[in-house]
Amino acid sequence: MNTDFGKLYLIPTRLGDNPPLEVLPISVKKIIELVDDYIVENEKTARRFIKKIDSRKQQSFLKFEILNKYTQPEEIRSFLDACKHGKSMGLLSEAGCPGIADPGADVVKLAHENNIQVVPLVGPSSIVLALMSSGMNGQSFAFNGYIPIDKSERKATLKKMERMSYEQNQTQLFIETPYRNNKIIEDICSALHPQTRVCIACDITLPTEYIKTLTVGEWKHVKVDLHKRPAIFVIHKD
């Protein structure tokens, strides 16, 4: 690593609106106290999070590069200029850990290409926490991101994940847009084998946390409202 460069800290954030230091280690607070330059998805929510962590930090000193679905690839090349000038930077996700189901991976790749030290900080990952609490195979697993919106494609994707879990003993995880959560439960119940196990992990780390693993046949008789609540779905066919 180039010791003249600043470091890129991968700073995890909360999964919901609970007090930050209930779910984040003190190391996150220490780094935020030191760093003024950030790469974030949304400046407003990033400022709010930083203020929650360190209320005494001068907001006027903070500088932000915005990384979201509208950011052009050529823009990213300049995002780490502060590191190249000796200043450490923080990469913040909107929720959870940067670089996991998150556009920050492109910045981390750029840091490695430019010999900038990458420092990941400990924090909550909804994917890992859901897997931990599912009771399914944690030795071999795959995160599939969002599944298709089209009904026939969705069911085909669910069946494919179910088959992969059975043939390779590999736990399959995916997410859905929160306002479609209730619909995906219906699709799971209609597309998958009754004995396939499904874990729904919702509002992880929040007071409203709901984590339950049942077979598809059992889920058909359970009423749970997940509308607009962030959730991870985990499936495995034995």
CSV table of N, CA and C in Angstrom, one decimal, residues 16-166:
chain,number,residue,atom,x,y,z
A,16,GLY,N,-31.9,0.2,10.5
A,16,GLY,CA,-33.2,1.0,10.8
A,16,GLY,C,-32.9,2.2,11.6
A,17,ASP,N,-33.9,2.7,12.2
A,17,ASP,CA,-33.8,4.0,13.0
A,17,ASP,C,-33.6,3.8,14.5
A,18,ASN,N,-32.8,2.8,14.8
A,18,ASN,CA,-32.5,2.6,16.2
A,18,ASN,C,-31.2,3.4,16.6
A,19,PRO,N,-30.9,3.6,17.9
A,19,PRO,CA,-29.7,4.3,18.3
A,19,PRO,C,-28.5,3.6,17.7
A,20,PRO,N,-27.6,4.4,17.0
A,20,PRO,CA,-26.5,3.8,16.3
A,20,PRO,C,-25.6,2.9,17.2
A,21,LEU,N,-25.3,3.3,18.4
A,21,LEU,CA,-24.3,2.6,19.2
A,21,LEU,C,-24.9,1.4,19.9
A,22,GLU,N,-26.2,1.1,19.6
A,22,GLU,CA,-26.8,-0.2,20.0
A,22,GLU,C,-26.4,-1.3,19.1
A,23,VAL,N,-26.1,-1.0,17.9
A,23,VAL,CA,-25.7,-2.0,16.9
A,23,VAL,C,-24.4,-1.9,16.2
A,24,LEU,N,-23.7,-0.7,16.5
A,24,LEU,CA,-22.4,-0.5,15.9
A,24,LEU,C,-21.3,-0.4,17.0
A,25,PRO,N,-20.1,-0.9,16.7
A,25,PRO,CA,-19.1,-0.8,17.7
A,25,PRO,C,-18.5,0.6,17.8
A,26,ILE,N,-17.8,0.8,18.9
A,26,ILE,CA,-17.2,2.1,19.2
A,26,ILE,C,-16.2,2.5,18.1
A,27,SER,N,-15.6,1.5,17.4
A,27,SER,CA,-14.6,1.8,16.3
A,27,SER,C,-15.3,2.7,15.2
A,28,VAL,N,-16.5,2.5,15.0
A,28,VAL,CA,-17.2,3.3,13.9
A,28,VAL,C,-17.3,4.8,14.4
A,29,LYS,N,-17.6,5.0,15.6
A,29,LYS,CA,-17.6,6.4,16.2
A,29,LYS,C,-16.2,7.0,16.1
A,30,LYS,N,-15.2,6.3,16.4
A,30,LYS,CA,-13.8,6.8,16.4
A,30,LYS,C,-13.4,7.2,15.0
A,31,ILE,N,-13.8,6.4,14.0
A,31,ILE,CA,-13.4,6.8,12.6
A,31,ILE,C,-14.2,8.0,12.1
A,32,ILE,N,-15.5,8.0,12.4
A,32,ILE,CA,-16.3,9.2,12.0
A,32,ILE,C,-15.8,10.5,12.6
A,33,GLU,N,-15.3,10.4,13.9
A,33,GLU,CA,-14.7,11.6,14.5
A,33,GLU,C,-13.5,12.1,13.7
A,34,LEU,N,-12.8,11.2,13.1
A,34,LEU,CA,-11.5,11.5,12.4
A,34,LEU,C,-11.7,11.9,10.9
A,35,VAL,N,-12.8,11.4,10.3
A,35,VAL,CA,-12.9,11.5,8.8
A,35,VAL,C,-13.9,12.6,8.4
A,36,ASP,N,-13.5,13.4,7.5
A,36,ASP,CA,-14.4,14.5,7.0
A,36,ASP,C,-14.9,14.3,5.5
A,37,ASP,N,-14.2,13.4,4.8
A,37,ASP,CA,-14.5,13.2,3.4
A,37,ASP,C,-15.2,11.8,3.2
A,38,TYR,N,-16.4,11.8,2.6
A,38,TYR,CA,-17.2,10.6,2.5
A,38,TYR,C,-17.7,10.4,1.1
A,39,ILE,N,-18.0,9.1,0.8
A,39,ILE,CA,-18.6,8.7,-0.4
A,39,ILE,C,-19.9,8.0,0.0
A,40,VAL,N,-21.1,8.6,-0.4
A,40,VAL,CA,-22.4,8.1,0.1
A,40,VAL,C,-23.4,8.0,-1.0
A,41,GLU,N,-24.5,7.4,-0.7
A,41,GLU,CA,-25.6,7.3,-1.6
A,41,GLU,C,-26.5,8.5,-1.5
A,42,ASN,N,-26.7,9.0,-0.3
A,42,ASN,CA,-27.6,10.2,-0.1
A,42,ASN,C,-27.0,11.1,0.9
A,43,GLU,N,-26.7,12.3,0.5
A,43,GLU,CA,-26.0,13.3,1.4
A,43,GLU,C,-26.8,13.6,2.7
A,44,LYS,N,-28.1,13.8,2.5
A,44,LYS,CA,-29.0,14.1,3.6
A,44,LYS,C,-29.0,13.1,4.7
A,45,THR,N,-29.2,11.8,4.3
A,45,THR,CA,-29.2,10.7,5.3
A,45,THR,C,-27.9,10.5,5.9
A,46,ALA,N,-26.8,10.7,5.1
A,46,ALA,CA,-25.5,10.5,5.6
A,46,ALA,C,-25.1,11.5,6.7
A,47,ARG,N,-25.5,12.8,6.4
A,47,ARG,CA,-25.3,13.8,7.4
A,47,ARG,C,-26.0,13.5,8.7
A,48,ARG,N,-27.3,13.1,8.6
A,48,ARG,CA,-28.1,12.7,9.7
A,48,ARG,C,-27.4,11.6,10.5
A,49,PHE,N,-26.9,10.6,9.8
A,49,PHE,CA,-26.2,9.5,10.5
A,49,PHE,C,-25.0,10.0,11.2
A,50,ILE,N,-24.2,10.7,10.6
A,50,ILE,CA,-22.9,11.2,11.2
A,50,ILE,C,-23.2,12.1,12.4
A,51,LYS,N,-24.3,12.9,12.3
A,51,LYS,CA,-24.6,13.7,13.5
A,51,LYS,C,-25.1,12.9,14.6
A,52,LYS,N,-25.8,11.8,14.4
A,52,LYS,CA,-26.2,10.9,15.4
A,52,LYS,C,-25.0,10.2,16.1
A,53,ILE,N,-24.0,9.9,15.3
A,53,ILE,CA,-22.8,9.3,15.9
A,53,ILE,C,-21.9,10.3,16.6
A,54,ASP,N,-21.8,11.5,16.1
A,54,ASP,CA,-20.9,12.5,16.7
A,54,ASP,C,-21.6,13.9,16.5
A,55,SER,N,-22.4,14.3,17.5
A,55,SER,CA,-23.2,15.5,17.5
A,55,SER,C,-22.3,16.7,17.5
A,56,ARG,N,-21.0,16.6,17.9
A,56,ARG,CA,-20.1,17.8,18.0
A,56,ARG,C,-19.4,18.0,16.7
A,57,LYS,N,-19.5,17.1,15.7
A,57,LYS,CA,-18.7,17.2,14.5
A,57,LYS,C,-19.2,18.4,13.7
A,58,GLN,N,-18.3,19.2,13.1
A,58,GLN,CA,-18.7,20.4,12.4
A,58,GLN,C,-19.2,19.9,11.0
A,59,GLN,N,-20.5,20.1,10.7
A,59,GLN,CA,-21.1,19.6,9.5
A,59,GLN,C,-20.6,20.4,8.3
A,60,SER,N,-20.2,21.7,8.5
A,60,SER,CA,-19.7,22.5,7.4
A,60,SER,C,-18.4,22.0,6.9
A,61,PHE,N,-17.6,21.2,7.7
A,61,PHE,CA,-16.3,20.7,7.2
A,61,PHE,C,-16.5,19.4,6.4
A,62,LEU,N,-17.7,18.8,6.4
A,62,LEU,CA,-17.9,17.6,5.7
A,62,LEU,C,-17.9,17.7,4.2
A,63,LYS,N,-17.4,16.8,3.4
A,63,LYS,CA,-17.4,16.8,2.0
A,63,LYS,C,-17.9,15.4,1.5
A,64,PHE,N,-18.8,15.5,0.5
A,64,PHE,CA,-19.4,14.2,0.0
A,64,PHE,C,-19.3,14.0,-1.5
A,65,GLU,N,-19.0,12.8,-1.9
A,65,GLU,CA,-19.2,12.4,-3.3
A,65,GLU,C,-20.4,11.5,-3.3
A,66,ILE,N,-21.3,11.6,-4.3
A,66,ILE,CA,-22.5,10.9,-4.3
A,66,ILE,C,-22.4,9.7,-5.2
A,67,LEU,N,-22.7,8.5,-4.7
A,67,LEU,CA,-22.6,7.3,-5.5
A,67,LEU,C,-24.0,6.6,-5.4
A,68,ASN,N,-24.7,6.6,-6.5
A,68,ASN,CA,-26.0,5.9,-6.6
A,68,ASN,C,-26.2,5.5,-8.0
A,69,LYS,N,-27.4,5.1,-8.3
A,69,LYS,CA,-27.7,4.5,-9.6
A,69,LYS,C,-27.6,5.5,-10.8
A,70,TYR,N,-27.5,6.8,-10.4
A,70,TYR,CA,-27.4,7.8,-11.4
A,70,TYR,C,-26.0,8.2,-11.7
A,71,THR,N,-25.0,7.8,-10.8
A,71,THR,CA,-23.6,8.1,-11.0
A,71,THR,C,-23.0,7.4,-12.2
A,72,GLN,N,-22.4,8.2,-13.0
A,72,GLN,CA,-21.7,7.7,-14.2
A,72,GLN,C,-20.4,7.1,-13.9
A,73,PRO,N,-20.0,6.0,-14.6
A,73,PRO,CA,-18.7,5.3,-14.3
A,73,PRO,C,-17.5,6.3,-14.3
A,74,GLU,N,-17.5,7.2,-15.2
A,74,GLU,CA,-16.3,8.1,-15.3
A,74,GLU,C,-16.2,9.1,-14.1
A,75,GLU,N,-17.4,9.3,-13.5
A,75,GLU,CA,-17.3,10.2,-12.3
A,75,GLU,C,-16.6,9.5,-11.1
A,76,ILE,N,-16.7,8.2,-11.0
A,76,ILE,CA,-16.2,7.5,-9.9
A,76,ILE,C,-14.7,7.6,-9.8
A,77,ARG,N,-14.0,7.8,-11.0
A,77,ARG,CA,-12.6,7.8,-11.0
A,77,ARG,C,-11.9,8.9,-10.2
A,78,SER,N,-12.7,10.0,-9.9
A,78,SER,CA,-12.2,11.1,-9.1
A,78,SER,C,-12.6,11.0,-7.6
A,79,PHE,N,-13.4,10.0,-7.3
A,79,PHE,CA,-13.9,10.0,-5.9
A,79,PHE,C,-12.9,9.8,-4.8
A,80,LEU,N,-11.8,9.2,-5.2
A,80,LEU,CA,-10.7,8.9,-4.1
A,80,LEU,C,-9.6,9.9,-4.2
A,81,ASP,N,-9.8,11.0,-4.8
A,81,ASP,CA,-8.7,12.0,-4.9
A,81,ASP,C,-8.3,12.5,-3.5
A,82,ALA,N,-9.2,12.6,-2.6
A,82,ALA,CA,-8.8,13.0,-1.2
A,82,ALA,C,-7.8,12.0,-0.6
A,83,CYS,N,-8.0,10.7,-0.9
A,83,CYS,CA,-7.1,9.7,-0.4
A,83,CYS,C,-5.7,9.9,-1.0
A,84,LYS,N,-5.7,10.2,-2.3
A,84,LYS,CA,-4.4,10.4,-3.0
A,84,LYS,C,-3.7,11.6,-2.5
A,85,HIS,N,-4.4,12.5,-1.8
A,85,HIS,CA,-3.8,13.7,-1.2
A,85,HIS,C,-3.5,13.5,0.2
A,86,GLY,N,-3.6,12.2,0.7
A,86,GLY,CA,-3.2,11.9,2.1
A,86,GLY,C,-4.3,12.0,3.1
A,87,LYS,N,-5.6,12.2,2.7
A,87,LYS,CA,-6.7,12.3,3.6
A,87,LYS,C,-7.5,10.9,3.6
A,88,SER,N,-7.8,10.4,4.7
A,88,SER,CA,-8.6,9.2,4.8
A,88,SER,C,-10.1,9.6,4.5
A,89,MET,N,-10.8,8.6,3.9
A,89,MET,CA,-12.2,8.8,3.5
A,89,MET,C,-13.0,7.7,4.1
A,90,GLY,N,-14.3,7.9,4.1
A,90,GLY,CA,-15.3,6.9,4.6
A,90,GLY,C,-16.3,6.6,3.5
A,91,LEU,N,-16.5,5.3,3.3
A,91,LEU,CA,-17.6,4.9,2.3
A,91,LEU,C,-18.7,4.4,3.2
A,92,LEU,N,-19.9,5.1,3.0
A,92,LEU,CA,-21.1,4.8,3.8
A,92,LEU,C,-22.2,4.2,2.9
A,93,SER,N,-22.8,3.1,3.5
A,93,SER,CA,-24.0,2.5,2.8
A,93,SER,C,-25.2,3.2,3.4
A,94,GLU,N,-26.3,3.1,2.7
A,94,GLU,CA,-27.6,3.6,3.2
A,94,GLU,C,-28.1,2.7,4.4
A,95,ALA,N,-27.7,1.4,4.3
A,95,ALA,CA,-28.1,0.5,5.4
A,95,ALA,C,-27.2,-0.7,5.4
A,96,GLY,N,-26.6,-1.0,6.5
A,96,GLY,CA,-25.8,-2.2,6.6
A,96,GLY,C,-24.3,-1.9,6.1
A,97,CYS,N,-23.7,-2.9,5.5
A,97,CYS,CA,-22.3,-2.9,5.1
A,97,CYS,C,-22.0,-2.4,3.7
A,98,PRO,N,-21.1,-1.5,3.5
A,98,PRO,CA,-20.8,-1.0,2.2
A,98,PRO,C,-20.2,-2.2,1.3
A,99,GLY,N,-20.6,-2.2,0.1
A,99,GLY,CA,-20.1,-3.2,-0.9
A,99,GLY,C,-20.9,-4.4,-0.9
A,100,ILE,N,-21.8,-4.7,0.0
A,100,ILE,CA,-22.6,-5.9,-0.1
A,100,ILE,C,-24.1,-5.5,-0.4
A,101,ALA,N,-24.5,-5.9,-1.6
A,101,ALA,CA,-25.8,-5.5,-2.1
A,101,ALA,C,-25.8,-3.9,-2.1
A,102,ASP,N,-24.8,-3.3,-2.6
A,102,ASP,CA,-24.5,-1.9,-2.4
A,102,ASP,C,-23.6,-1.4,-3.5
A,103,PRO,N,-23.8,-0.2,-4.1
A,103,PRO,CA,-22.9,0.2,-5.2
A,103,PRO,C,-21.5,0.5,-4.8
A,104,GLY,N,-21.2,0.6,-3.5
A,104,GLY,CA,-19.9,0.9,-3.0
A,104,GLY,C,-18.8,0.0,-3.5
A,105,ALA,N,-19.1,-1.2,-4.0
A,105,ALA,CA,-18.1,-2.2,-4.4
A,105,ALA,C,-17.3,-1.6,-5.5
A,106,ASP,N,-17.8,-0.7,-6.4
A,106,ASP,CA,-17.1,-0.1,-7.4
A,106,ASP,C,-16.0,0.8,-6.9
A,107,VAL,N,-16.2,1.5,-5.8
A,107,VAL,CA,-15.2,2.4,-5.2
A,107,VAL,C,-14.1,1.5,-4.5
A,108,VAL,N,-14.5,0.4,-3.9
A,108,VAL,CA,-13.5,-0.4,-3.3
A,108,VAL,C,-12.6,-1.0,-4.3
A,109,LYS,N,-13.2,-1.4,-5.5
A,109,LYS,CA,-12.4,-1.9,-6.6
A,109,LYS,C,-11.4,-0.9,-7.0
A,110,LEU,N,-11.8,0.4,-7.1
A,110,LEU,CA,-10.9,1.5,-7.5
A,110,LEU,C,-9.8,1.7,-6.5
A,111,ALA,N,-10.1,1.6,-5.3
A,111,ALA,CA,-9.1,1.7,-4.2
A,111,ALA,C,-8.0,0.7,-4.4
A,112,HIS,N,-8.4,-0.6,-4.6
A,112,HIS,CA,-7.4,-1.6,-4.8
A,112,HIS,C,-6.5,-1.3,-6.0
A,113,GLU,N,-7.2,-0.9,-7.1
A,113,GLU,CA,-6.4,-0.6,-8.3
A,113,GLU,C,-5.4,0.6,-8.1
A,114,ASN,N,-5.7,1.5,-7.2
A,114,ASN,CA,-4.8,2.6,-6.9
A,114,ASN,C,-3.9,2.5,-5.7
A,115,ASN,N,-3.8,1.2,-5.2
A,115,ASN,CA,-2.9,1.0,-4.1
A,115,ASN,C,-3.3,1.7,-2.8
A,116,ILE,N,-4.6,1.9,-2.6
A,116,ILE,CA,-5.1,2.6,-1.4
A,116,ILE,C,-5.6,1.6,-0.4
A,117,GLN,N,-5.2,1.7,0.8
A,117,GLN,CA,-5.6,0.7,1.8
A,117,GLN,C,-7.1,0.7,2.1
A,118,VAL,N,-7.7,-0.4,2.1
A,118,VAL,CA,-9.1,-0.6,2.4
A,118,VAL,C,-9.3,-1.2,3.8
A,119,VAL,N,-10.0,-0.5,4.6
A,119,VAL,CA,-10.2,-0.9,6.0
A,119,VAL,C,-11.7,-1.2,6.3
A,120,PRO,N,-12.2,-2.4,6.3
A,120,PRO,CA,-13.6,-2.7,6.7
A,120,PRO,C,-13.8,-2.6,8.2
A,121,LEU,N,-14.9,-1.9,8.5
A,121,LEU,CA,-15.3,-1.9,9.9
A,121,LEU,C,-16.4,-2.8,10.2
A,122,VAL,N,-16.5,-3.3,11.5
A,122,VAL,CA,-17.5,-4.2,11.9
A,122,VAL,C,-18.9,-3.6,12.0
A,123,GLY,N,-19.9,-4.2,11.5
A,123,GLY,CA,-21.3,-3.7,11.6
A,123,GLY,C,-22.3,-4.7,11.1
A,124,PRO,N,-23.6,-4.4,11.2
A,124,PRO,CA,-24.6,-5.3,10.8
A,124,PRO,C,-24.8,-5.5,9.3
A,125,SER,N,-24.9,-6.8,8.9
A,125,SER,CA,-25.3,-7.1,7.5
A,125,SER,C,-26.6,-7.9,7.6
A,126,SER,N,-27.6,-7.4,7.0
A,126,SER,CA,-28.9,-8.2,7.1
A,126,SER,C,-28.8,-9.5,6.5
A,127,ILE,N,-27.9,-9.7,5.4
A,127,ILE,CA,-27.8,-11.0,4.8
A,127,ILE,C,-27.1,-12.0,5.7
A,128,VAL,N,-26.1,-11.6,6.4
A,128,VAL,CA,-25.4,-12.5,7.3
A,128,VAL,C,-26.2,-12.8,8.5
A,129,LEU,N,-26.9,-11.8,9.1
A,129,LEU,CA,-27.8,-12.0,10.2
A,129,LEU,C,-28.9,-12.9,9.9
A,130,ALA,N,-29.5,-12.8,8.7
A,130,ALA,CA,-30.6,-13.6,8.3
A,130,ALA,C,-30.1,-15.1,8.2
A,131,LEU,N,-29.0,-15.3,7.6
A,131,LEU,CA,-28.4,-16.6,7.4
A,131,LEU,C,-28.1,-17.2,8.8
A,132,MET,N,-27.5,-16.5,9.7
A,132,MET,CA,-27.2,-16.9,11.0
A,132,MET,C,-28.4,-17.5,11.7
A,133,SER,N,-29.5,-16.7,11.6
A,133,SER,CA,-30.7,-17.1,12.3
A,133,SER,C,-31.7,-18.0,11.6
A,134,SER,N,-31.3,-18.4,10.4
A,134,SER,CA,-32.3,-19.3,9.6
A,134,SER,C,-32.3,-20.7,10.0
A,135,GLY,N,-31.2,-21.2,10.6
A,135,GLY,CA,-31.0,-22.6,10.9
A,135,GLY,C,-30.7,-23.4,9.6
A,136,MET,N,-30.3,-22.8,8.5
A,136,MET,CA,-29.9,-23.4,7.3
A,136,MET,C,-28.4,-23.5,7.1
A,137,ASN,N,-28.0,-24.1,6.0
A,137,ASN,CA,-26.5,-24.4,5.8
A,137,ASN,C,-25.8,-23.0,5.7
A,138,GLY,N,-24.9,-22.8,6.7
A,138,GLY,CA,-24.0,-21.6,6.6
A,138,GLY,C,-22.7,-21.9,6.1
A,139,GLN,N,-22.4,-23.1,5.6
A,139,GLN,CA,-21.1,-23.4,5.0
A,139,GLN,C,-21.1,-23.1,3.5
A,140,SER,N,-22.3,-23.3,2.9
A,140,SER,CA,-22.4,-23.0,1.4
A,140,SER,C,-23.7,-22.2,1.2
A,141,PHE,N,-23.6,-21.0,0.7
A,141,PHE,CA,-24.8,-20.2,0.5
A,141,PHE,C,-24.6,-19.2,-0.7
A,142,ALA,N,-25.7,-18.7,-1.2
A,142,ALA,CA,-25.6,-17.7,-2.3
A,142,ALA,C,-26.7,-16.6,-2.1
A,143,PHE,N,-26.2,-15.4,-2.2
A,143,PHE,CA,-27.2,-14.3,-2.2
A,143,PHE,C,-27.5,-13.9,-3.6
A,144,ASN,N,-28.8,-13.9,-3.9
A,144,ASN,CA,-29.3,-13.7,-5.3
A,144,ASN,C,-29.8,-12.3,-5.6
A,145,GLY,N,-29.7,-11.4,-4.6
A,145,GLY,CA,-30.2,-10.0,-4.8
A,145,GLY,C,-31.7,-10.0,-5.0
A,146,TYR,N,-32.2,-9.1,-5.9
A,146,TYR,CA,-33.6,-9.0,-6.2
A,146,TYR,C,-34.0,-10.1,-7.3
A,147,ILE,N,-35.2,-10.6,-7.2
A,147,ILE,CA,-35.6,-11.6,-8.2
A,147,ILE,C,-36.6,-10.9,-9.2
A,148,PRO,N,-36.8,-11.4,-10.4
A,148,PRO,CA,-37.6,-10.7,-11.4
A,148,PRO,C,-39.0,-10.3,-10.9
A,149,ILE,N,-39.5,-9.3,-11.6
A,149,ILE,CA,-40.9,-8.8,-11.3
A,149,ILE,C,-41.9,-9.6,-12.0
A,150,ASP,N,-41.6,-10.0,-13.2
A,150,ASP,CA,-42.6,-10.8,-14.0
A,150,ASP,C,-43.0,-12.0,-13.3
A,151,LYS,N,-44.3,-12.3,-13.2
A,151,LYS,CA,-44.8,-13.4,-12.4
A,151,LYS,C,-44.2,-14.8,-12.8
A,152,SER,N,-44.2,-15.1,-14.1
A,152,SER,CA,-43.7,-16.4,-14.5
A,152,SER,C,-42.2,-16.5,-14.3
A,153,GLU,N,-41.5,-15.4,-14.5
A,153,GLU,CA,-40.0,-15.4,-14.3
A,153,GLU,C,-39.7,-15.5,-12.8
A,154,ARG,N,-40.5,-14.9,-12.0
A,154,ARG,CA,-40.3,-15.0,-10.5
A,154,ARG,C,-40.4,-16.4,-10.1
A,155,LYS,N,-41.5,-17.1,-10.5
A,155,LYS,CA,-41.7,-18.5,-10.1
A,155,LYS,C,-40.6,-19.4,-10.6
A,156,ALA,N,-40.2,-19.1,-11.9
A,156,ALA,CA,-39.1,-19.9,-12.4
A,156,ALA,C,-37.8,-19.7,-11.6
A,157,THR,N,-37.5,-18.5,-11.2
A,157,THR,CA,-36.3,-18.2,-10.4
A,157,THR,C,-36.4,-18.8,-9.0
A,158,LEU,N,-37.6,-18.8,-8.4
A,158,LEU,CA,-37.8,-19.4,-7.1
A,158,LEU,C,-37.5,-20.9,-7.2
A,159,LYS,N,-38.0,-21.6,-8.3
A,159,LYS,CA,-37.8,-23.0,-8.5
A,159,LYS,C,-36.4,-23.3,-8.7
A,160,LYS,N,-35.7,-22.4,-9.5
A,160,LYS,CA,-34.3,-22.7,-9.8
A,160,LYS,C,-33.5,-22.6,-8.5
A,161,MET,N,-33.8,-21.6,-7.6
A,161,MET,CA,-33.1,-21.5,-6.3
A,161,MET,C,-33.3,-22.7,-5.4
A,162,GLU,N,-34.6,-23.2,-5.5
A,162,GLU,CA,-34.9,-24.4,-4.7
A,162,GLU,C,-34.1,-25.6,-5.2
A,163,ARG,N,-34.0,-25.7,-6.5
A,163,ARG,CA,-33.3,-26.8,-7.1
A,163,ARG,C,-31.8,-26.8,-6.7
A,164,MET,N,-31.3,-25.6,-6.8
A,164,MET,CA,-29.8,-25.4,-6.4
A,164,MET,C,-29.6,-25.8,-5.0
A,165,SER,N,-30.5,-25.4,-4.1
A,165,SER,CA,-30.4,-25.7,-2.7
A,165,SER,C,-30.4,-27.2,-2.4
A,166,TYR,N,-31.2,-27.9,-3.2
A,166,TYR,CA,-31.3,-29.3,-3.0
A,166,TYR,C,-30.1,-30.1,-3.6
